[in-house]
Structures are given as structure tokens and as C-alpha cells.
C-alpha angles and dihedrals in degrees: 000000000000121000123237126198136206132183114256116195116193112188122190143166088210136045095304095227091121087054093044092052100044095044092052095043089051092039091051095064088066111083112206090023125104125182123226096219121211108184118195112181128184099023103166104140139061095243091050089050092052092053085056093044088055087057096049092045085054094052111015118202141117119342118201112179141191102188126142104184105093096212087055094048091050095048096050091043090053092048093048092056091052087053094044086237113150108227136183138181106234098203096043095085091051094042086054096049086048098048090050093049099043097032094222136114127252122249110222101228113149115224094005089148085068102056120144094252137141094277087053095056088043089062093047089049088049092046094050089051100049095048090048088050098047121132097006100314125156095002095177084078094058090116089058095062123092092205129027119186124201128189153111126297115288098021092124098257101148103048091046091050090055091047090057092045086057084055092054105262120124100232127184123185129212118199113220104226123177117257088005111120117227123244109278091229092061091070092058109039122132112167100048127076104234110206124188112217115209138186139175113275089234092054091048094047087052095049086045095053094048088051090053090046094056093050090046083236124155111270095199098095132102088261091076095031109113097215089048095047087046092060088046092056095043086050090053090054095050091050091052096048090051092056098036093240121161117245134202125196106229097187095107103018131104117232085252092051091049097050090041085060091041086052095052089051092049093055091054089041089054097047089052093046088049094045090056 
């Protein structure tokens, strides 16, 4: 099936992350159609908006926006009508619902969700911790973590850790390497949630081969031997079963999906920990 394309203009007075996520989630539901994204973050003045409008005029398409300034909204919508580009305020339906439910008016504050509050500094602290404890580093600090990820090489431990850190969780990851002992502290941790990341041997071999190819390294070692990798995965399963650590098969999961599953497990884990 041939693939068709359309221009998707994402106009935000903040970072644009909300629009990017909404736009991609919606566009992904249409097979054979791809969006050519034009992202315009931090649009907070008339001159900035005029530059955006000139690009919309050059490549008309669908326009999604999160602007709180009334004058900017009116100008953008007028320009969209002139170019025949359908436009939508992504947050307006949510604002209307909240206003109806709360009986309160909104306060126009561009980027209000990115204020330097306690939650922001919690994420920064989690990111610093996670980067310092990547790939088994500083194993004596495991009890200070919120989440510990264990798994064989190439099961997406590091990117998942960083994603969780951006959600405010101090995360460390420990590689399971044949013939290499685990940190002693891992056997006794109580506070952190320990999760095993698994994948099919075929998928791991494929990723490892690509990794070696990018490094121009020899691919004849046990590192990419299918039977050896299968043994690694089996040993990983046994280890998690022995300690009753929950496991997640990441073979066909994105980083975001894996992290979402871990966040669910973490919420349950914290409830049990608090109840003790």
C-alpha cells in the first residue's frame, strides 16, 4: 500500500511536548499515512507567531495548538481559515470540562506545567541518581533507589531507566552477565522495586549483532550465539523466579510501554510497603 503524507503544524507557547505526543498518538492510528511534523515551541509573541503563519501558508495542513494568549489564538485561527488549514486547540476541551466541573476560571500561564516546583527538582534528583547508577555502578547505594532493573545485555535497561527518571523515579540497572556475581546488596534490598527485563533470544541476538556491526567488532563470540543467549535468558528467568521479582517481556514493547508497566508495578509495590 502506498503511503500518503500530510503537513502537521504543532504550535505551542511551551515546549510542545503535549502536542507532539497527541499528534503522534492520533496519526499512528491511520495506516499508510504519515505526518510531516512542523514543531514551533515557545511561541509567545506576535512576531514569533507571524513566522509560524508564514510556514503554514507555505505548507498548508492540519494545525494543532496550545496557546493561552487570546490575541495569538485569534490571529492563528484567522490565518488558518485563510489558508484552508483546519486547526484545533488541543487543551480547550479539557479546560472547558475542568471549568465546568470546578466552577473556576483559568489563569493564562504559558508553560505552567514546567514550573520549577518540588516535582521538577525531584525529577532532576532522580535523573542525577539514575545516570550515576547506570550499568551496575555504585551497587552499595541500591537501597536508595526506587526501582532496580535487572536483565541481560540489550534488554533496554538504560533507556528505560532514563525514562523512569524523567518521571521522578530513582532507577538503577544491573546487567546479568554469565559468570559474574550479582551485587551482594541486591539480595537484601527491601525498599526498591526490582523488575526483571526479558526478551526473546532471537531479538537479543539481532540487537547485539547490530551493536557489534556499529562498532566494527567480531560477531563470532558467545555474545551473539543463539544457544548461549537462550541460556542467559533462561538463567535470568530463574533468578527472577527465585526472588519473586516481577518480569516484563520487552521483545515487542516500546520504552514507553515498558515504563508504563513498571510504573503500575511500582504503585502496587509502594502500597504494600506503606501498609507494612
